[in-house]
Coordinates of C-alpha atoms and ligand atoms in Angstrom, one line a residue:
X204 CA 164.6 181.3 78.7
X205 CA 163.8 179.8 82.0
X206 CA 160.3 180.4 83.2
X207 CA 158.3 180.2 86.4
X208 CA 157.1 176.8 87.0
X209 CA 153.4 177.8 86.8
X210 CA 153.7 179.3 83.4
X211 CA 153.6 175.6 81.9
X212 CA 150.3 174.6 83.8
X213 CA 148.8 178.0 82.6
X214 CA 150.0 177.2 78.9
X215 CA 148.8 173.6 78.9
X216 CA 145.6 174.3 80.6
X217 CA 144.7 177.0 78.2
X218 CA 145.7 175.0 75.2
X219 CA 144.3 171.6 76.0
X220 CA 141.7 172.2 78.9
X221 CA 139.8 169.1 78.2
X222 CA 143.0 166.9 78.0
X223 CA 143.3 164.3 80.9
X224 CA 146.4 165.4 83.1
X225 CA 145.9 162.2 85.5
X226 CA 144.3 158.9 85.3
X227 CA 143.5 158.2 89.1
X228 CA 141.8 154.9 89.6
X229 CA 140.0 155.2 86.4
X230 CA 139.1 158.9 87.1
X231 CA 140.4 161.4 84.2
X232 CA 141.5 164.5 86.0
X233 CA 141.5 167.3 83.3
X234 CA 144.1 170.1 83.0
X235 CA 141.3 172.6 83.3
X236 CA 140.4 171.0 86.8
X237 CA 144.2 170.9 87.7
X238 CA 144.5 174.7 86.8
X239 CA 141.3 175.8 88.7
X240 CA 141.9 173.6 91.8
X241 CA 145.5 175.0 92.0
X242 CA 144.2 178.4 91.8
X243 CA 141.7 177.8 94.3
X244 CA 144.4 176.3 96.8
X245 CA 146.5 179.3 96.0
X246 CA 144.0 181.7 97.2
X247 CA 143.1 179.7 100.3
X248 CA 146.9 179.5 101.1
X249 CA 147.1 183.4 100.6
X250 CA 144.1 183.7 103.1
X251 CA 146.2 181.5 105.4
X252 CA 148.9 184.2 105.2
X253 CA 151.3 181.9 103.3
X254 CA 153.1 184.4 100.8
X255 CA 156.3 184.3 98.6
X256 CA 159.3 182.6 100.1
X257 CA 157.2 180.7 102.7
X258 CA 157.6 176.7 103.1
X259 CA 154.9 174.5 102.3
X260 CA 155.4 170.8 103.1
X261 CA 153.9 168.1 101.2
X262 CA 153.8 164.5 103.0
X263 CA 151.5 162.3 101.2
X264 CA 151.8 159.7 98.5
X265 CA 151.3 160.5 94.8
X266 CA 147.9 161.7 94.4
X267 CA 146.3 164.5 92.1
X268 CA 146.2 166.6 95.4
X269 CA 150.0 166.6 95.6
X270 CA 150.0 168.2 92.2
X271 CA 147.4 170.7 92.9
X272 CA 149.2 171.8 96.2
X273 CA 152.7 171.8 94.4
X274 CA 151.4 174.4 91.7
X275 CA 149.3 176.3 94.1
X276 CA 152.3 177.1 96.1
X277 CA 154.5 177.8 93.1
X278 CA 151.7 180.3 92.0
X279 CA 152.2 182.3 95.1
X280 CA 156.0 182.1 94.9
X281 CA 155.9 179.9 97.9
X282 CA 158.6 177.0 98.3
X283 CA 157.4 173.4 98.5
X284 CA 159.3 170.9 100.5
X285 CA 158.0 167.1 99.7
X286 CA 158.3 164.5 102.3
X287 CA 158.9 160.9 101.9
X288 CA 155.4 159.2 102.8
X289 CA 157.2 156.5 104.7
X290 CA 158.9 159.1 107.2
X291 CA 158.0 158.7 110.8
X292 CA 156.7 161.6 112.9
X293 CA 160.2 162.4 114.0
X294 CA 161.6 162.5 110.5
X295 CA 159.0 164.8 109.3
X296 CA 159.4 167.0 112.3
X297 CA 163.1 167.2 111.4
X298 CA 162.8 168.2 107.8
X299 CA 160.0 170.6 108.9
X300 CA 162.5 172.3 111.5
X301 CA 165.3 172.1 109.0
X302 CA 163.2 174.0 106.2
X303 CA 161.0 175.9 108.7
X304 CA 157.8 174.9 107.2
X305 CA 154.5 176.6 107.9
X306 CA 151.9 174.5 106.7
X307 CA 151.5 170.7 105.9
X308 CA 149.7 169.0 103.3
X309 CA 148.9 165.5 104.1
X310 CA 146.6 162.5 103.1
X311 CA 144.2 160.8 105.4
X312 CA 146.3 157.6 105.1
X313 CA 149.1 159.5 106.8
X314 CA 146.9 161.5 109.3
X315 CA 148.2 159.6 112.5
X316 CA 151.7 160.2 111.6
X317 CA 151.0 163.9 110.6
X318 CA 149.3 164.6 113.9
X319 CA 152.2 163.0 115.9
X320 CA 154.8 165.3 113.9
X321 CA 152.5 168.3 114.5
X322 CA 153.1 167.6 118.4
X323 CA 156.8 168.0 117.9
X324 CA 156.7 170.8 115.1
X325 CA 153.7 173.0 115.3
X326 CA 152.5 173.7 111.7
X327 CA 150.3 176.7 111.3
X328 CA 147.8 174.6 109.3
X329 CA 147.6 170.8 108.6
X330 CA 145.6 170.3 105.4
X331 CA 144.3 166.6 104.9
X332 CA 143.4 165.4 101.6
X333 CA 141.2 162.2 101.3
X334 CA 142.8 159.4 99.1
X335 CA 139.3 159.1 97.7
X336 CA 139.2 162.7 96.5
X337 CA 139.3 162.5 92.6
X338 CA 138.3 158.9 92.4
X339 CA 135.0 158.2 90.4
X340 CA 132.0 158.5 92.8
X341 CA 130.9 154.6 92.6
X342 CA 134.3 153.7 93.8
X343 CA 134.6 156.1 96.8
X344 CA 132.6 153.9 99.4
X345 CA 134.6 150.8 98.3
X346 CA 137.9 152.4 98.4
X347 CA 137.0 153.9 101.8
X348 CA 136.4 150.4 103.1
X349 CA 139.5 149.2 101.8
X350 CA 141.7 152.1 102.9
X351 CA 140.3 152.1 106.4
X352 CA 142.0 155.8 106.9
X353 CA 141.8 156.8 110.5
X354 CA 139.0 159.2 111.8
X355 CA 140.2 162.8 111.1
X356 CA 139.2 165.4 113.7
X357 CA 138.8 168.4 111.5
X358 CA 138.9 171.9 113.2
X359 CA 141.6 174.1 114.7
X360 CA 144.8 173.8 112.7
X361 CA 143.4 170.6 110.8
X362 CA 141.7 171.7 107.6
X363 CA 139.9 169.5 104.9
X364 CA 141.6 169.7 101.6
X365 CA 138.3 169.6 99.8
X366 CA 137.3 172.8 101.7
X367 CA 140.2 174.8 100.2
X368 CA 138.5 174.1 96.6
X369 CA 135.5 176.2 97.6
X370 CA 137.9 179.3 97.6
X371 CA 137.3 181.6 94.6
X372 CA 140.0 181.4 92.1
X373 CA 141.7 184.7 91.6
X374 CA 144.3 183.9 89.2
X375 CA 147.1 185.4 91.3
X376 CA 150.8 184.9 90.2
X377 CA 153.6 185.9 92.4
X378 CA 156.5 187.9 90.3
X379 CA 159.1 185.3 90.2
X380 CA 162.6 185.6 89.2
X381 CA 163.1 181.9 87.8
X382 CA 167.1 182.0 88.4
X383 CA 166.9 183.0 92.1
X384 CA 163.5 182.0 93.3
X385 CA 163.4 178.6 95.1
X386 CA 160.2 176.5 94.1
X387 CA 161.4 173.5 95.9
X388 CA 163.6 172.4 98.8
X389 CA 164.4 169.1 97.9
X390 CA 166.0 166.8 100.4
X391 CA 168.5 164.2 98.8
X392 CA 167.9 160.5 99.1
X393 CA 169.6 159.7 102.4
X394 CA 171.6 157.1 101.0
X395 CA 175.0 157.9 102.5
X396 CA 173.8 160.0 105.5
X397 CA 171.2 162.4 106.7
X398 CA 169.2 163.8 103.8
X399 CA 170.2 167.5 102.8
X400 CA 168.0 170.2 101.6
X401 CA 169.0 171.3 97.9
X402 CA 167.4 174.7 96.7
X403 CA 166.0 174.1 93.6
X404 CA 164.9 177.2 91.4
X405 CA 162.0 177.4 89.0
X406 CA 164.8 177.8 86.2
X407 CA 166.5 174.7 87.6
X408 CA 163.2 172.6 86.9
X409 CA 162.2 174.4 83.7
X410 CA 165.6 174.0 82.1
X411 CA 165.6 170.4 82.9
X412 CA 162.1 170.1 81.1
X413 CA 163.6 171.7 78.1
X414 CA 166.5 169.7 78.1
X415 CA 164.5 166.5 78.3
X416 CA 162.3 167.3 75.5
X417 CA 164.1 166.1 72.6
X418 CA 164.4 162.7 74.1
X419 CA 160.5 162.6 74.6
X420 CA 160.0 163.9 71.1
X421 CA 161.9 160.8 69.7
X422 CA 159.1 158.6 71.2
X423 CA 156.3 161.0 69.6
X424 CA 158.2 160.5 66.3
X425 CA 158.6 156.9 66.6
X426 CA 155.1 156.3 67.6
X427 CA 153.5 158.9 65.4
X428 CA 152.0 160.8 68.2
X429 CA 151.8 164.6 67.2
X430 CA 151.4 167.6 69.5
X431 CA 147.8 167.2 69.2
X432 CA 147.7 164.1 71.5
X433 CA 149.5 163.7 75.0
X434 CA 152.1 161.0 75.7
X435 CA 151.1 158.6 78.4
X436 CA 153.5 158.4 81.1
X437 CA 153.7 155.4 83.7
X438 CA 153.6 157.3 87.1
X439 CA 155.3 154.6 89.4
X440 CA 158.0 156.9 90.9
X441 CA 157.0 158.9 93.9
X442 CA 156.6 162.6 93.5
X443 CA 158.1 163.5 96.6
X444 CA 161.4 162.5 95.1
X445 CA 163.1 164.9 92.3
X446 CA 163.4 161.9 89.8
X447 CA 159.6 161.2 89.7
X448 CA 158.7 164.7 90.4
X449 CA 160.5 166.3 87.4
X450 CA 160.6 163.5 84.7
X451 CA 157.0 162.6 85.2
X452 CA 154.9 165.0 87.1
X453 CA 156.5 168.4 85.9
X454 CA 157.3 167.1 82.4
X455 CA 153.8 166.0 81.7
X456 CA 152.4 169.2 82.6
X457 CA 155.2 171.0 80.6
X458 CA 154.5 169.1 77.5
X459 CA 150.5 168.4 77.9
X460 CA 150.8 164.7 78.8
X461 CA 148.7 162.2 80.7
X462 CA 150.1 160.4 84.0
X463 CA 148.9 157.3 85.2
X464 CA 149.0 158.0 89.1
X465 CA 149.6 155.4 91.8
X466 CA 149.6 156.1 95.3
X467 CA 151.2 152.6 96.1
X468 CA 153.3 150.3 94.0
X469 CA 151.1 147.5 92.6
X470 CA 153.0 145.9 89.6
X471 CA 150.1 144.0 88.2
X472 CA 147.9 146.7 88.1
X473 CA 150.6 148.9 86.5
X474 CA 151.5 146.4 83.9
X475 CA 147.9 145.8 82.8
X476 CA 147.3 149.7 82.7
X477 CA 150.3 150.0 80.2
X478 CA 148.1 148.2 77.7
X479 CA 144.8 149.8 78.7
X480 CA 146.1 153.2 78.4
X481 CA 148.7 152.7 75.8
X482 CA 151.3 154.0 77.9
X483 CA 154.6 154.7 76.0
X484 CA 157.2 156.2 78.6
X485 CA 157.9 154.3 81.8
X486 CA 160.6 155.7 84.2
X487 CA 161.7 153.3 86.8
X488 CA 164.6 152.2 88.9
X489 CA 166.6 149.0 88.7
X490 CA 164.6 147.6 91.4
X491 CA 161.5 148.0 89.4
X492 CA 162.9 146.5 86.3
X493 CA 164.3 143.8 88.5
X494 CA 160.8 143.0 89.9
X495 CA 159.2 143.0 86.2
X496 CA 161.8 140.4 84.9
X497 CA 161.9 138.1 88.0
X498 CA 158.5 138.4 89.8
X499 CA 155.7 138.4 87.1
X500 CA 154.9 136.6 83.9
X501 CA 155.2 139.4 81.6
X502 CA 153.9 137.4 78.7
X503 CA 150.4 138.1 80.4
X504 CA 150.5 141.8 79.6
X505 CA 150.4 143.8 76.4
X506 CA 153.5 146.0 76.7
X507 CA 153.7 146.6 73.0
X508 CA 152.9 150.6 73.5
X509 CA 156.0 151.0 75.5
X510 CA 158.5 152.9 73.6
X511 CA 161.1 154.4 76.0
X512 CA 161.9 152.9 79.4
X513 CA 164.3 154.9 81.4
X514 CA 166.3 153.7 84.5
X515 CA 167.9 156.0 86.9
X516 CA 168.8 156.7 90.5
X517 CA 171.3 153.8 90.9
X518 CA 173.4 151.5 88.5
X519 CA 171.5 149.5 85.9
X520 CA 173.3 146.1 85.8
X521 CA 174.0 145.3 82.0
X522 CA 172.5 141.7 82.5
X523 CA 169.4 143.2 83.8
X524 CA 168.8 145.7 81.1
X525 CA 169.4 142.8 78.6
X526 CA 167.0 140.4 80.3
X527 CA 164.5 143.2 80.6
X528 CA 164.4 144.1 76.9
X529 CA 164.3 140.4 76.0
X530 CA 161.3 139.7 78.2
X531 CA 159.2 142.9 77.3
X532 CA 160.5 143.9 73.9
X533 CA 160.7 147.6 75.2
X534 CA 163.9 149.5 74.9
X535 CA 165.6 150.3 78.5
X536 CA 167.9 153.1 78.5
X537 CA 170.1 154.3 81.5
X538 CA 170.2 157.8 82.6
X539 CA 171.7 159.7 85.5
X540 CA 171.0 162.5 87.7
X541 CA 170.7 163.5 91.2
X542 CA 168.5 165.8 93.7
X543 CA 171.0 168.6 93.2
X544 CA 171.0 168.7 89.6
X545 CA 167.1 168.9 89.4
X546 CA 167.3 166.1 88.1
X547 CA 168.7 164.5 84.8
X548 CA 172.2 165.2 83.6
X549 CA 172.8 162.5 81.4
X550 CA 170.8 160.0 79.2
X551 CA 171.4 157.4 76.6
X552 CA 169.8 158.1 73.3
X553 CA 166.6 156.1 72.6
X554 CA 167.6 155.3 68.9
X555 CA 169.1 151.8 68.6
X556 CA 172.8 151.6 68.1
X557 CA 173.4 155.1 69.8
X558 CA 173.0 153.9 73.3
X559 CA 175.8 152.0 75.1
X560 CA 175.0 149.3 77.7
X561 CA 176.8 150.1 81.1
X562 CA 176.9 153.9 80.4
X563 CA 174.9 156.7 81.6
X564 CA 174.9 158.1 78.3
X565 CA 175.7 161.5 77.1
X566 CA 175.3 164.9 79.0
X567 CA 171.9 166.6 78.0
X568 CA 171.8 169.8 75.8
X569 CA 173.5 172.8 77.8
X570 CA 175.0 170.4 80.2
X571 CA 178.8 170.5 80.9
X572 CA 180.0 167.4 82.4
X573 CA 183.8 166.6 83.2
X574 CA 185.9 164.5 85.4
X575 CA 187.7 166.3 88.1
X576 CA 190.5 165.3 90.7
X577 CA 188.9 164.0 93.8
X578 CA 190.4 166.7 96.0
X579 CA 191.7 169.5 93.9
X580 CA 189.8 172.1 91.9
X581 CA 191.1 170.7 88.9
X582 CA 189.7 169.1 85.6
X583 CA 191.4 165.8 84.4
X584 CA 192.2 165.2 80.8
X585 CA 189.7 162.8 78.9
X586 CA 190.2 159.0 79.5
X587 CA 190.9 159.3 83.2
X588 CA 188.8 158.4 86.2
X589 CA 187.8 160.8 88.8
X590 CA 184.9 162.4 90.3
X591 CA 182.0 163.6 87.8
X592 CA 181.5 167.3 88.1
X593 CA 178.7 169.2 86.3
X594 CA 177.8 172.6 85.2
X595 CA 174.5 173.5 83.7
X596 CA 171.3 175.3 84.3
X597 CA 169.8 172.6 86.1
X598 CA 172.4 172.7 89.0
X599 CA 170.9 173.7 92.5
X600 CA 171.5 177.2 94.0
X601 CA 173.1 175.3 96.9
X602 CA 172.4 173.4 100.1
X603 CA 170.1 175.0 102.4
X604 CA 171.8 176.4 105.5
X605 CA 174.8 174.2 105.0
X606 CA 177.9 176.4 104.3
X607 CA 180.6 173.7 104.8
X608 CA 178.7 171.3 102.4
X609 CA 178.5 174.2 99.8
X610 CA 182.1 175.0 100.2
X611 CA 182.9 171.3 99.2
X612 CA 180.4 170.8 96.7
X613 CA 181.3 173.7 94.4
X614 CA 184.4 175.1 92.6
X615 CA 185.1 177.4 89.8
X616 CA 187.3 176.5 86.8
X617 CA 187.7 177.5 83.4
X618 CA 185.0 180.0 83.5
X619 CA 182.3 177.8 84.9
X620 CA 180.8 176.9 88.5
X621 CA 181.1 173.1 88.8
X622 CA 179.1 170.9 91.2
X623 CA 181.0 167.8 92.7
X624 CA 178.5 164.7 92.3
X625 CA 180.2 162.5 94.6
X626 CA 180.4 159.8 92.0
X627 CA 183.3 158.4 90.4
X628 CA 183.2 158.2 86.6
X629 CA 185.2 158.4 83.4
X630 CA 184.2 159.2 79.8
X631 CA 185.0 157.3 76.7
X632 CA 186.2 158.5 73.3
X633 CA 182.9 159.1 71.9
X634 CA 181.9 161.3 75.0
X635 CA 179.7 158.8 76.9
X636 CA 180.1 158.7 80.7
X637 CA 180.3 155.6 82.9
X638 CA 179.7 155.8 86.8
X639 CA 182.4 153.5 88.3
X640 CA 181.1 153.9 91.9
X641 CA 180.1 156.4 94.6
X642 CA 183.2 158.1 96.3
X643 CA 181.8 156.8 99.7
X644 CA 181.4 153.1 98.3
X645 CA 185.0 152.7 97.0
X646 CA 187.2 150.0 98.9
X647 CA 190.8 150.7 99.5
X648 CA 192.4 147.1 99.3
X649 CA 196.3 147.2 100.1
X650 CA 196.0 150.7 98.5
X651 CA 194.3 149.8 95.3
X652 CA 191.0 151.4 94.6
X653 CA 188.5 148.7 94.3
X654 CA 185.1 149.6 92.7
X655 CA 182.3 147.8 94.4
X656 CA 180.2 148.4 91.3
X657 CA 182.5 146.5 89.2
X658 CA 182.4 143.6 91.7
X659 CA 178.5 143.7 91.6
X660 CA 178.2 143.8 87.7
X661 CA 180.1 140.3 87.9
X662 CA 178.0 138.9 90.4
X663 CA 174.7 139.8 88.5
X664 CA 176.1 137.7 85.8
X665 CA 175.7 134.7 87.9
X666 CA 172.5 132.9 86.9
X667 CA 171.4 132.5 90.5
X668 CA 172.1 135.9 91.8
X669 CA 169.0 138.1 92.2
X670 CA 170.6 141.1 93.8
X671 CA 174.1 142.0 95.1
X672 CA 175.7 144.7 97.0
X673 CA 179.7 144.7 97.9
X674 CA 181.0 146.8 100.7
X675 CA 184.4 147.3 102.2
X676 CA 184.9 145.5 105.7
X677 CA 187.9 146.0 107.9
X678 CA 190.8 143.6 107.1
X679 CA 194.1 143.8 109.3
X680 CA 196.4 142.9 106.5
X681 CA 194.6 144.6 103.5
X682 CA 193.1 147.5 105.4
X683 CA 189.7 146.9 103.8
X684 CA 188.5 144.0 101.9
X685 CA 185.5 143.5 99.7
X686 CA 182.4 141.6 101.0
X687 CA 179.4 140.8 98.8
X688 CA 175.7 140.5 100.3
X689 CA 173.7 138.4 97.8
X690 CA 170.1 137.5 97.3
X691 CA 169.6 134.5 95.4
X692 CA 166.9 133.7 93.1
X693 CA 164.3 131.2 94.8
X694 CA 164.9 128.2 92.4
X695 CA 168.7 128.3 93.5
X696 CA 168.5 128.5 97.2
X697 CA 169.3 125.0 97.8
X698 CA 172.0 124.5 95.1
X699 CA 174.6 127.3 95.8
X700 CA 177.1 128.2 98.4
X701 CA 178.9 131.2 99.2
X702 CA 182.3 129.5 98.1
X703 CA 180.7 129.0 94.6
X704 CA 180.1 132.8 94.3
X705 CA 183.5 133.6 95.4
X706 CA 184.9 131.1 92.7
X707 CA 182.6 132.5 90.1
X708 CA 183.8 136.2 91.2
X709 CA 187.6 135.0 91.3
X710 CA 187.5 133.5 87.5
X711 CA 186.5 136.9 86.4
X712 CA 188.3 139.6 88.5
X713 CA 191.8 140.5 89.1
X714 CA 193.0 139.1 92.6
X715 CA 192.7 142.4 94.4
X716 CA 189.1 142.8 93.5
X717 CA 187.8 139.4 94.5
X718 CA 185.3 139.3 97.2
X719 CA 186.7 137.9 100.3
X720 CA 183.3 137.2 101.9
X721 CA 180.0 136.5 100.7
X722 CA 176.9 136.4 102.8
X723 CA 173.4 135.3 101.6
X724 CA 170.4 137.4 102.6
X725 CA 166.8 137.1 101.8
X726 CA 166.6 140.6 101.1
X727 CA 168.8 143.9 101.2
X728 CA 168.1 147.0 103.0
X729 CA 166.8 149.7 100.7
X730 CA 165.4 153.3 100.7
X731 CA 162.0 154.3 99.9
X732 CA 163.1 154.8 96.0
X733 CA 164.6 151.3 96.0
X734 CA 168.3 152.1 96.5
X735 CA 170.2 149.5 98.4
X736 CA 171.6 151.2 101.5
X737 CA 175.1 149.9 101.7
X738 CA 175.4 152.3 105.0
X739 CA 173.3 149.9 106.8
X740 CA 175.2 146.8 105.8
X741 CA 178.5 148.9 106.6
X742 CA 177.1 149.8 110.0
X743 CA 176.1 146.1 110.8
X744 CA 179.7 144.9 109.8
X745 CA 181.4 147.5 111.9
X746 CA 179.5 146.8 114.9
X747 CA 180.6 143.0 114.4
X748 CA 184.1 144.2 114.2
X749 CA 183.9 146.8 117.0
Ligands
ATP857 P1 172.3 161.1 99.6 O1 173.1 162.3 98.7 O2 171.4 161.7 100.7 O3 173.3 160.3 100.2 P2 171.4 160.1 97.3 O4 172.8 160.6 96.8 O5 171.1 158.7 96.9 O6 171.3 160.4 98.8 P3 169.7 161.1 95.1 O7 169.9 162.7 94.9 O8 168.3 160.9 95.1 O9 170.3 161.0 96.8 O10 170.6 160.3 94.1 C1 171.7 160.8 93.5 C2 172.7 159.5 93.4 O11 172.1 158.3 92.7 C3 174.0 159.9 92.5 O12 174.9 160.6 93.0 C4 174.4 158.6 92.1 O13 175.2 158.1 93.2 C5 173.1 157.6 91.9 N1 172.7 157.5 90.6 C6 171.7 158.0 90.0 N2 171.7 157.4 88.7 C7 172.6 156.6 88.7 C8 173.1 155.7 87.7 N3 172.4 155.6 86.5 N4 174.0 154.9 87.9 C9 174.8 155.1 89.2 N5 174.3 155.6 90.3 C10 173.3 156.5 90.0
MG858 MG1 173.8 162.3 97.0

């Protein structure tokens, strides 16, 4: 049965009070501290008048205070809306307006932007956590000099996070209906357009944690780690995004695990910590695995403790997975999920031989996945390509204040309520799913459907290609024609011409799928979670053609 999210923290903190929840710059934050601090902050929020159903915004990098604030809000039945720390003040204000946030938690490093946002949208309180909070005492003065956070004017609406910790814990828990009450208003990645708020209930997240457990338990079994010891998870993914928040932050609390917390992406530090803390589970995105393969000498690090690396959020090129496994010896498996399905719906099994390269794997337990007609509310027979649709306890209640989008996103069929993912996929005869492309990235060449992803896979096989993205550009004769944007590896920059790439692709793809144009770039536009933003490339192209 789904439970309120706070129940997991209560249980873990009472079973393992002394266990480390977070390692933060060498400091070990224990479960009893996380439980106690979130109780205190819950009390402080209640004193501020925040109650069930109110919106609490979190605009800060990964930090123990993020987790404290999240669980404090959950305990009083409030709804958290996390914001990308890279957001500008205008973007913060936009999400605050859309969600009708009442208070904002932020960090000293974000203070200037938070205060500007507060001029546009008046929060009742702006609570500022210092990045040095929870660091070891000896490190604080050094860290302060390095961080050089702006001077903070406390007083009025601006409150110091540390002050909230002086409130008396009262152990209050709001009565929560897990299937109805929204614990988080999560905004989508903004890859294809303006981010939309997805209403995520307590049950959505707690179901997904239960569904993921068998996968992490395989790690425990394979490494002989019993329930009496934590798994150590690498916390490189940002918690404001659903992927890292559910699979790392909430999962670790649910399972009593330890997270290595990083406010910033520092690859060398992360790789050396893996050996130091014997981390076994590493969630990442293709750009991170790409950086590990291409930008560092992995032989300098002890990565033998890594038992399960998981890639999600965008397609994992088969060639990249192969090279990562060869370089590190760690198994890398692809999974799939989205904000609206809080978060994972598919994952490849860890066991060798049970996974399939290029596939997102099998649906999680209690998850129905099918292929639907792109327009009609009908499921297609096995083997056909169409839109991936999902039904399961992790599927969101709906988009916040977006009746039109909700109408398009859901349909009923065969006794189930299906959610349209916007991704094109097919299922093989063994039930493994393959993402072909995003619906919005499909190219129409003379009436043929060309999937940008298929061309990208071929480009990634070229020994000189570091990154590739294919979009459709206007073509008088064909309607649209594929154009590839390519980032070359440093060692190849002088030797290769666009025509060589076109030739390579032409030898491997049917004529209608061949990229008609290739442009070299030194980098590709990316979102904060590392997704290549094809819509920016498209906008640039369209402005040239206009
Ligand atoms: P927006 O909906 O605002 O345009 P977004 O879809 O990128 O942004 P997220 O919810 O963060 O926002 O991402 C979900 C999407 O990520 C999926 O719909 C899918 O397109 C993509 N995705 C996730 N995992 C994979 C994967 N393994 N392979 C291919 N695509 C993936
Ligand atoms: Mg989306």
